[in-house]
mmCIF file of C-alpha atoms in Angstrom:
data_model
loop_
_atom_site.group_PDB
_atom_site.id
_atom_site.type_symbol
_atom_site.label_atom_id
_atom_site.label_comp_id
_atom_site.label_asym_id
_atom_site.label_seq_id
_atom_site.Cartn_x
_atom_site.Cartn_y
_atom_site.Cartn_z
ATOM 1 C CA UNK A 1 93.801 39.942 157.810
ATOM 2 C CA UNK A 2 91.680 42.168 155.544
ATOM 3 C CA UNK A 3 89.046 39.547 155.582
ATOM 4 C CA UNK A 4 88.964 38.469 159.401
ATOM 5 C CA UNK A 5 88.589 42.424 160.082
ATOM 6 C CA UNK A 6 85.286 42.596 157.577
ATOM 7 C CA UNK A 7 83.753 39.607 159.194
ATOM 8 C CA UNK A 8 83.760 40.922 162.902
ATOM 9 C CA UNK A 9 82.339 44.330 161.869
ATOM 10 C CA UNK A 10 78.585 44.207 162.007
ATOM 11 C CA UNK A 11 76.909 44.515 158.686
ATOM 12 C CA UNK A 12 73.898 46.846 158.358
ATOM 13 C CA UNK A 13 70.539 45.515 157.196
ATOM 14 C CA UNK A 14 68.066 47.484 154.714
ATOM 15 C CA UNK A 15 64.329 48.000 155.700
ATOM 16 C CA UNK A 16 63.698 45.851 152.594
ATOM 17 C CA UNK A 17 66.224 43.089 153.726
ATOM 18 C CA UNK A 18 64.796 43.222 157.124
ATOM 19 C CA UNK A 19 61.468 43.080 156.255
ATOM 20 C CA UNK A 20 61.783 40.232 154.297
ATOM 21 C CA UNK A 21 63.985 38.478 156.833
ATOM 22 C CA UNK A 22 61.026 39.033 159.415
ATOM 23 C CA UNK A 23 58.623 37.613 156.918
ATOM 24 C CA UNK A 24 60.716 34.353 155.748
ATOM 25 C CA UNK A 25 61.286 33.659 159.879
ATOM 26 C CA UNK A 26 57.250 34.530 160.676
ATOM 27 C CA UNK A 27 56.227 32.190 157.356
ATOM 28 C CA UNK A 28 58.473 29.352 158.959
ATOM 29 C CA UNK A 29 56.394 29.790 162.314
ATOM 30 C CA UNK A 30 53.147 29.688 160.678
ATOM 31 C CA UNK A 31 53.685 26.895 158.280
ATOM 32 C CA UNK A 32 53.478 23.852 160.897
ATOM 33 C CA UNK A 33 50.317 25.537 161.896
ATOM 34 C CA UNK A 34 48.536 25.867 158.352
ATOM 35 C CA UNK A 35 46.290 22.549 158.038
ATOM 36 C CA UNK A 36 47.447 20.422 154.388
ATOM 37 C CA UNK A 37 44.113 20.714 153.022
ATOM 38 C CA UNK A 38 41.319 23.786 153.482
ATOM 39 C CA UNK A 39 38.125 23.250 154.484
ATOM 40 C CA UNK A 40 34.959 25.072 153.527
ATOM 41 C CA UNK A 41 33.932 26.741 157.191
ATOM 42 C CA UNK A 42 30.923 24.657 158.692
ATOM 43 C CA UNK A 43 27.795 26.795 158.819
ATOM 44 C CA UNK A 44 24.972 24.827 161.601
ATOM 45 C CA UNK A 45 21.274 26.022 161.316
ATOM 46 C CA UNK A 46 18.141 25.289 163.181
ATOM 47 C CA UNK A 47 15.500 27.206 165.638
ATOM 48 C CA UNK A 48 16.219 28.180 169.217
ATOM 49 C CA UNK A 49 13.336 27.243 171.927
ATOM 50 C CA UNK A 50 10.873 30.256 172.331
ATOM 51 C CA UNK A 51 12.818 31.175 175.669
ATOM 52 C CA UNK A 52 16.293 31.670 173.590
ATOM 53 C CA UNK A 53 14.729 33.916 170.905
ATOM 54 C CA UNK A 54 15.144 37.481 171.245
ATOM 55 C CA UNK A 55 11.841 39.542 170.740
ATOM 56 C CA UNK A 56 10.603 43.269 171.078
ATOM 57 C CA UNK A 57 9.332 43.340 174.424
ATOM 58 C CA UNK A 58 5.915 43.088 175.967
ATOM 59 C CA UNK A 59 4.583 46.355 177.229
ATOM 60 C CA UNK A 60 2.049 49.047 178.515
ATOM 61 C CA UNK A 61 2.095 52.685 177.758
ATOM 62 C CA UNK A 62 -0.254 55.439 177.906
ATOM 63 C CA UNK A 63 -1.940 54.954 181.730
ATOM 64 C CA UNK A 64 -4.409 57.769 182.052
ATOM 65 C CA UNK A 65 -7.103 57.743 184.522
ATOM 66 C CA UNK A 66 -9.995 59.447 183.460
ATOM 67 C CA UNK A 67 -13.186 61.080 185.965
ATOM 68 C CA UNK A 68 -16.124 60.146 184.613
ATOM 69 C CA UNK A 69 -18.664 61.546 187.703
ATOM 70 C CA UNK A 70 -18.409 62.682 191.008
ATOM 71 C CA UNK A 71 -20.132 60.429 193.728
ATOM 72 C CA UNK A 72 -22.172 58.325 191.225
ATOM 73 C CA UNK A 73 -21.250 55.326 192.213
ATOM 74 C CA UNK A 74 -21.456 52.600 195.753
ATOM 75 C CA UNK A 75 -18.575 50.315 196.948
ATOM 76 C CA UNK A 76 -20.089 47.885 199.301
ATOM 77 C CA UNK A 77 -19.142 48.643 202.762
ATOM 78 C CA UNK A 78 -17.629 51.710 202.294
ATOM 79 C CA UNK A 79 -20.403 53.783 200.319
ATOM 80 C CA UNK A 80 -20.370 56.176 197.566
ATOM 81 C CA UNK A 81 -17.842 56.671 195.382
ATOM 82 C CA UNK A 82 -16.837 58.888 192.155
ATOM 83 C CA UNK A 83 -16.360 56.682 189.035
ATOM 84 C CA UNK A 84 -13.326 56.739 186.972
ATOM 85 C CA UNK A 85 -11.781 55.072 183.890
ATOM 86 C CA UNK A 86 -7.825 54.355 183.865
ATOM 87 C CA UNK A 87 -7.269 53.063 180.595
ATOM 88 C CA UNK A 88 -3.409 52.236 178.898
ATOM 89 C CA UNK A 89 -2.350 51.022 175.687
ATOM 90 C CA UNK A 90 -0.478 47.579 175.175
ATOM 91 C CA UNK A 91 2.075 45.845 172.842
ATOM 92 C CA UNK A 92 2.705 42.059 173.120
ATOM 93 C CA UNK A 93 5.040 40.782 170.057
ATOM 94 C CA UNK A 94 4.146 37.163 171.079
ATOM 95 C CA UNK A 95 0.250 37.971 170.599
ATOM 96 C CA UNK A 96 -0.876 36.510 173.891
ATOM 97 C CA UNK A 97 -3.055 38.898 175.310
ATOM 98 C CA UNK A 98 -6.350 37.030 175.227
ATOM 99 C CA UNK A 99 -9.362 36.557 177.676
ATOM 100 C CA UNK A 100 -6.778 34.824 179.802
ATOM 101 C CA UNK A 101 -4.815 37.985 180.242
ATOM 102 C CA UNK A 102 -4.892 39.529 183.815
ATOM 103 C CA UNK A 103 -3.881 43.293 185.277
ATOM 104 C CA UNK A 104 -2.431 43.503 188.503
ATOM 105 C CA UNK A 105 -4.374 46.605 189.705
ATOM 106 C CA UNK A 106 -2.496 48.163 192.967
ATOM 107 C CA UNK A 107 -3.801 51.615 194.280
ATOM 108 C CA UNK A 108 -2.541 53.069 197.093
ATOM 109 C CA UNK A 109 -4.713 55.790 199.085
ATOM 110 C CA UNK A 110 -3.076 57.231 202.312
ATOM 111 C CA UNK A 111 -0.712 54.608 202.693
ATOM 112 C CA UNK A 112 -2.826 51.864 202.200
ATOM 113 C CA UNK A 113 -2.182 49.109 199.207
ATOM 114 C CA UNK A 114 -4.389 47.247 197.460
ATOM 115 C CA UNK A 115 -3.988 44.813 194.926
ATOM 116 C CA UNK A 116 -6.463 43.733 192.407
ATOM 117 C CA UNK A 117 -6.181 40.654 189.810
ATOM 118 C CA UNK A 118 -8.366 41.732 187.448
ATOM 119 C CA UNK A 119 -9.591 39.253 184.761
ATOM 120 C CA UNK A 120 -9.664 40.271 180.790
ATOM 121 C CA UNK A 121 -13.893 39.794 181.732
ATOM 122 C CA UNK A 122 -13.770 42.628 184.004
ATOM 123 C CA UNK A 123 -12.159 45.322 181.526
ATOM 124 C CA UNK A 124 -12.437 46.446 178.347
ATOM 125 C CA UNK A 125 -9.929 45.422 175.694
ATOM 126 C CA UNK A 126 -10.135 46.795 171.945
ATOM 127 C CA UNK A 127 -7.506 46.058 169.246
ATOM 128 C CA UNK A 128 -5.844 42.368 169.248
ATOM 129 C CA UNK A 129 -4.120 40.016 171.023
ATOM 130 C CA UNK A 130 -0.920 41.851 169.912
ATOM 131 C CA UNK A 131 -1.535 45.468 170.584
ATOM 132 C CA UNK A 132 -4.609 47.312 171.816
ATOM 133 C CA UNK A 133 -6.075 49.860 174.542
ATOM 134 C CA UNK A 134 -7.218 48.255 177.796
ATOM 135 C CA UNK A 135 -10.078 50.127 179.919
ATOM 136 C CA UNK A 136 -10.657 49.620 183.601
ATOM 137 C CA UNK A 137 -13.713 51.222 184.700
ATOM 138 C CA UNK A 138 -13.584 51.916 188.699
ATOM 139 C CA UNK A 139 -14.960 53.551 191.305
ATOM 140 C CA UNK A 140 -13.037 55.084 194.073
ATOM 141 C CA UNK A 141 -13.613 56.943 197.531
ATOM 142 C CA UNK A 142 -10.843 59.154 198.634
ATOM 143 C CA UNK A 143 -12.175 59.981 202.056
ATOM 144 C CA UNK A 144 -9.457 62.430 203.292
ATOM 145 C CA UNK A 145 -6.831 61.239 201.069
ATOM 146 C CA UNK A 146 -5.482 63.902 198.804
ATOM 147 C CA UNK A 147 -4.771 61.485 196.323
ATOM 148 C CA UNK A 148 -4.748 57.663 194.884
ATOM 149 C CA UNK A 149 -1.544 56.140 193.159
ATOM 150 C CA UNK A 150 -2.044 53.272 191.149
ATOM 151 C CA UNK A 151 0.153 50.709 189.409
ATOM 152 C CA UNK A 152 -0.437 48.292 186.743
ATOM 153 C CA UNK A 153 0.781 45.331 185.226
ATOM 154 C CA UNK A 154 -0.206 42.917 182.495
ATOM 155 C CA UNK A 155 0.220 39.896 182.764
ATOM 156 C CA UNK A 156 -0.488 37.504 179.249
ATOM 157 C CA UNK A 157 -1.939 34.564 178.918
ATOM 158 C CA UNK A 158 1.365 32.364 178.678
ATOM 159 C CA UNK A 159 2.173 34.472 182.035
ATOM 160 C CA UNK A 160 4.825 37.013 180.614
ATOM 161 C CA UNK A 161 4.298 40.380 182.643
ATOM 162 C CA UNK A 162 4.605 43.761 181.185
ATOM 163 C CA UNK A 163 6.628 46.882 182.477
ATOM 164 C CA UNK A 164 5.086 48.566 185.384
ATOM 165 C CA UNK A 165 3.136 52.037 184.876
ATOM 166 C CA UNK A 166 2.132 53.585 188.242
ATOM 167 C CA UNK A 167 0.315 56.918 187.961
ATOM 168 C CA UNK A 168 -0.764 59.660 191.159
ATOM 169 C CA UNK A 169 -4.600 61.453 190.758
ATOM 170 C CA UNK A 170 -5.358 64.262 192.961
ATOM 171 C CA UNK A 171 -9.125 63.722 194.714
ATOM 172 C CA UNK A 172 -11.600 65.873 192.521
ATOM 173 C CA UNK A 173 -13.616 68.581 194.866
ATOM 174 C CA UNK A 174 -16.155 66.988 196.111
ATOM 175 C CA UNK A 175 -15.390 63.622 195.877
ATOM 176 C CA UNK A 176 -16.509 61.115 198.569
ATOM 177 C CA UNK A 177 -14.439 59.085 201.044
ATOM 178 C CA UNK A 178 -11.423 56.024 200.649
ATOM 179 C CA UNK A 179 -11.844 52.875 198.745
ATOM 180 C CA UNK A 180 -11.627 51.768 195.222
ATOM 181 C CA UNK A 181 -13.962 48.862 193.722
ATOM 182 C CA UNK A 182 -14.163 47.628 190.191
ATOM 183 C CA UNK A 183 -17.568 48.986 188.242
ATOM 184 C CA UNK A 184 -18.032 45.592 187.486
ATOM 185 C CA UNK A 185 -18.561 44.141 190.904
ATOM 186 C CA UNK A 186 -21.235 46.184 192.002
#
């Protein structure tokens, strides 16, 4: 009777008996699951299409617009106008800004827009085709605008555009009226 009594009580387990009953039951889990033979992991190289590749990105910095005189300059149709350089610096990782880079030139006097493609031909561009300053040379008439607001994009020659800069410039005293006209096109 001694014995029968023994077996129904419940016998207590160590943390070291348990612990290695845990690990003999999770080892007979994993074992069906381990393959017979290990294999070296597969390692598969090669070069991802420029459009895949991660790069530092293309773009402008810098915009300043610059007066260079008041009322020394004519826009056809509209008249005289002061002329100003807005110049900005770029950065192009992929090296395509060449003569068949373009800014999108938008100003914005008194609520009207504007938008300019300008050619590389019409500006000038020091540095290289990876980083450089780019200078616009332009003439504007305010008229009774208090101000001009003008945006700019690059675009490269592969047709990547930058970031956007967009910078406000109050009309000097004495400047003449609306209307803004590349240098280059007189």
């Amino acid at each position: 009777m001694n014995g029968s009594k023994q077996s129904n009580q419940e016998q207590c387990l160590s943390r070291r008996e348990a612990l290695k009953t845990l690990v003999a039951v999770s080892g007979v889990i994993a074992l069906p699951n381990v393959p017979d033979k290990w294999q070296p992991p597969v390692v598969h190289t090669g070069i991802l299409p420029p459009f895949a590749q991660t790069s530092a990105a293309f773009t402008i910095s810098g915009l300043v617009r610059t007066l260079q005189d008041l009322n020394d300059c004519s826009i056809p149709v509209f008249g005289d106008g002061s002329s100003f350089t807005v110049s900005f610096d770029y950065n192009d990782p992929t090296g395509n800004v060449t003569s068949a880079a373009e800014i999108l030139y938008t100003s914005d006097i008194a609520g009207i827009l504007n938008t300019i493609p300008l050619a590389a031909s019409f500006v000038s561009i020091t540095g290289n085709a990876s980083h450089g300053t780019i200078v616009i040379s332009l003439c504007t008439r305010f008229g009774t605008a208090s101000a001009i607001t003008e945006s700019l994009i690059l675009k490269n020659a592969v047709g990547l555009e930058s970031n956007q800069l967009t910078l406000t410039t109050t009309r000097p005293i004495g400047a003449q009226h609306q209307g803004v006209s590349s240098q280059n096109n007189r």
